[in-house]
mmCIF file of C-alpha atoms in Angstrom:
data_model
loop_
_atom_site.group_PDB
_atom_site.id
_atom_site.type_symbol
_atom_site.label_atom_id
_atom_site.label_comp_id
_atom_site.label_asym_id
_atom_site.label_seq_id
_atom_site.Cartn_x
_atom_site.Cartn_y
_atom_site.Cartn_z
ATOM 1 C CA MET A 1 -34.933 -54.643 -25.848
ATOM 2 C CA ALA A 2 -31.733 -54.764 -27.842
ATOM 3 C CA GLN A 3 -32.994 -51.964 -30.014
ATOM 4 C CA THR A 4 -33.746 -49.791 -26.990
ATOM 5 C CA MET A 5 -30.259 -50.468 -25.698
ATOM 6 C CA GLN A 6 -28.844 -49.544 -29.057
ATOM 7 C CA THR A 7 -30.845 -46.290 -29.191
ATOM 8 C CA PHE A 8 -29.831 -45.557 -25.637
ATOM 9 C CA ALA A 9 -26.159 -46.106 -26.567
ATOM 10 C CA ILE A 10 -26.514 -43.797 -29.568
ATOM 11 C CA MET A 11 -28.206 -41.083 -27.463
ATOM 12 C CA PHE A 12 -25.561 -41.489 -24.801
ATOM 13 C CA ALA A 13 -22.769 -41.135 -27.369
ATOM 14 C CA LYS A 14 -24.409 -37.984 -28.787
ATOM 15 C CA ASN A 15 -24.815 -36.507 -25.331
ATOM 16 C CA ILE A 16 -21.162 -37.144 -24.548
ATOM 17 C CA LYS A 17 -20.253 -35.322 -27.735
ATOM 18 C CA LEU A 18 -22.499 -32.437 -26.657
ATOM 19 C CA LEU A 19 -20.755 -32.298 -23.302
ATOM 20 C CA GLN A 20 -17.283 -32.068 -24.775
ATOM 21 C CA PRO A 21 -17.709 -28.558 -26.211
ATOM 22 C CA GLN A 22 -19.058 -27.477 -22.848
ATOM 23 C CA GLN A 23 -15.868 -28.725 -21.253
ATOM 24 C CA LEU A 24 -13.890 -26.619 -23.712
ATOM 25 C CA CYS A 25 -16.113 -23.700 -22.883
ATOM 26 C CA CYS A 26 -15.497 -24.258 -19.165
ATOM 27 C CA GLN A 27 -11.764 -24.411 -19.742
ATOM 28 C CA GLN A 28 -11.888 -21.150 -21.666
ATOM 29 C CA MET A 29 -14.005 -19.577 -18.946
ATOM 30 C CA ILE A 30 -11.510 -20.751 -16.329
ATOM 31 C CA LYS A 31 -8.643 -19.219 -18.304
ATOM 32 C CA TYR A 32 -10.619 -16.010 -18.754
ATOM 33 C CA SER A 33 -11.528 -15.867 -15.076
ATOM 34 C CA GLU A 34 -7.865 -16.404 -14.166
ATOM 35 C CA LYS A 35 -6.942 -13.464 -16.390
ATOM 36 C CA ILE A 36 -9.611 -11.342 -14.729
ATOM 37 C CA TYR A 37 -8.350 -12.424 -11.305
ATOM 38 C CA GLU A 38 -4.753 -11.559 -12.182
ATOM 39 C CA ALA A 39 -5.807 -8.178 -13.584
ATOM 40 C CA GLY A 40 -7.772 -7.502 -10.426
ATOM 41 C CA LYS A 41 -4.794 -8.464 -8.259
ATOM 42 C CA ALA A 42 -2.551 -6.152 -10.272
ATOM 43 C CA LYS A 43 -4.991 -3.255 -9.861
ATOM 44 C CA GLU A 44 -5.248 -3.972 -6.151
ATOM 45 C CA ASN A 45 -1.461 -3.972 -5.819
ATOM 46 C CA VAL A 46 -1.189 -0.690 -7.712
ATOM 47 C CA HIS A 47 -3.845 0.865 -5.478
ATOM 48 C CA PHE A 48 -2.101 -0.422 -2.352
ATOM 49 C CA LEU A 49 1.246 0.945 -3.522
ATOM 50 C CA LYS A 50 -0.304 4.342 -4.264
ATOM 51 C CA GLU A 51 -1.780 4.442 -0.777
ATOM 52 C CA GLN A 52 1.582 3.514 0.719
ATOM 53 C CA ARG A 53 3.297 6.242 -1.296
ATOM 54 C CA GLU A 54 0.807 8.834 -0.066
ATOM 55 C CA HIS A 55 1.244 7.632 3.498
ATOM 56 C CA LEU A 56 5.020 7.892 3.190
ATOM 57 C CA LYS A 57 4.726 11.435 1.799
ATOM 58 C CA GLU A 58 2.601 12.409 4.776
ATOM 59 C CA LEU A 59 5.076 10.847 7.200
ATOM 60 C CA ARG A 60 7.997 12.605 5.530
ATOM 61 C CA SER A 61 6.263 15.960 5.734
ATOM 62 C CA LYS A 62 5.443 15.371 9.415
ATOM 63 C CA ILE A 63 9.048 14.435 10.138
ATOM 64 C CA ILE A 64 10.311 17.529 8.330
ATOM 65 C CA LYS A 65 7.906 19.729 10.298
ATOM 66 C CA GLU A 66 9.043 18.145 13.552
ATOM 67 C CA ARG A 67 12.689 18.675 12.622
ATOM 68 C CA ASP A 68 11.997 22.331 11.889
ATOM 69 C CA LEU A 69 10.209 22.736 15.222
ATOM 70 C CA ILE A 70 13.095 21.099 17.059
ATOM 71 C CA LYS A 71 15.591 23.365 15.274
ATOM 72 C CA GLU A 72 13.555 26.416 16.235
ATOM 73 C CA LYS A 73 13.386 25.313 19.853
ATOM 74 C CA MET A 74 17.122 24.617 19.872
ATOM 75 C CA ASN A 75 17.794 28.088 18.483
ATOM 76 C CA GLN A 76 15.545 29.636 21.126
ATOM 77 C CA LEU A 77 17.348 27.688 23.836
ATOM 78 C CA ASP A 78 20.715 28.789 22.446
ATOM 79 C CA GLU A 79 19.542 32.398 22.555
ATOM 80 C CA GLN A 80 18.354 31.972 26.141
ATOM 81 C CA ILE A 81 21.661 30.396 27.108
ATOM 82 C CA GLU A 82 23.553 33.298 25.528
ATOM 83 C CA SER A 83 21.384 35.850 27.294
ATOM 84 C CA ILE A 84 21.897 34.083 30.620
ATOM 85 C CA LYS A 85 25.660 33.996 30.011
ATOM 86 C CA LYS A 86 25.637 37.734 29.276
ATOM 87 C CA LYS A 87 23.692 38.447 32.436
ATOM 88 C CA ASN A 88 26.110 36.322 34.451
ATOM 89 C CA THR A 89 29.135 38.113 33.048
ATOM 90 C CA GLU A 90 27.496 41.482 33.729
ATOM 91 C CA ARG A 91 26.759 40.449 37.310
ATOM 92 C CA LYS A 92 30.335 39.291 37.794
ATOM 93 C CA LYS A 93 31.589 42.611 36.477
ATOM 94 C CA GLN A 94 29.262 44.525 38.783
ATOM 95 C CA ASN A 95 30.237 42.407 41.779
ATOM 96 C CA ASN A 96 33.937 42.884 41.025
ATOM 97 C CA ASN A 97 33.583 46.668 40.902
#
């Protein structure tokens, strides 16, 4: 019985030694997976920022187009106002004569 205990203790000690390199392997895999995770996060952030930049470009172009449309409409209204003023002055002149 003592001999079986002794052989069991020796096998147990060997198995513990076999497990230790696996722990090192797990630690290295954890470090490697953390690096992969960080690289993935960085790529995701870059992709997100590119999408935001494109969205901002689109918004800027829309705003510029709207400004141009508003300027055109304002110019048209100014022209209409001037034409109405001219008609009013012509009417006043005709009524005074």
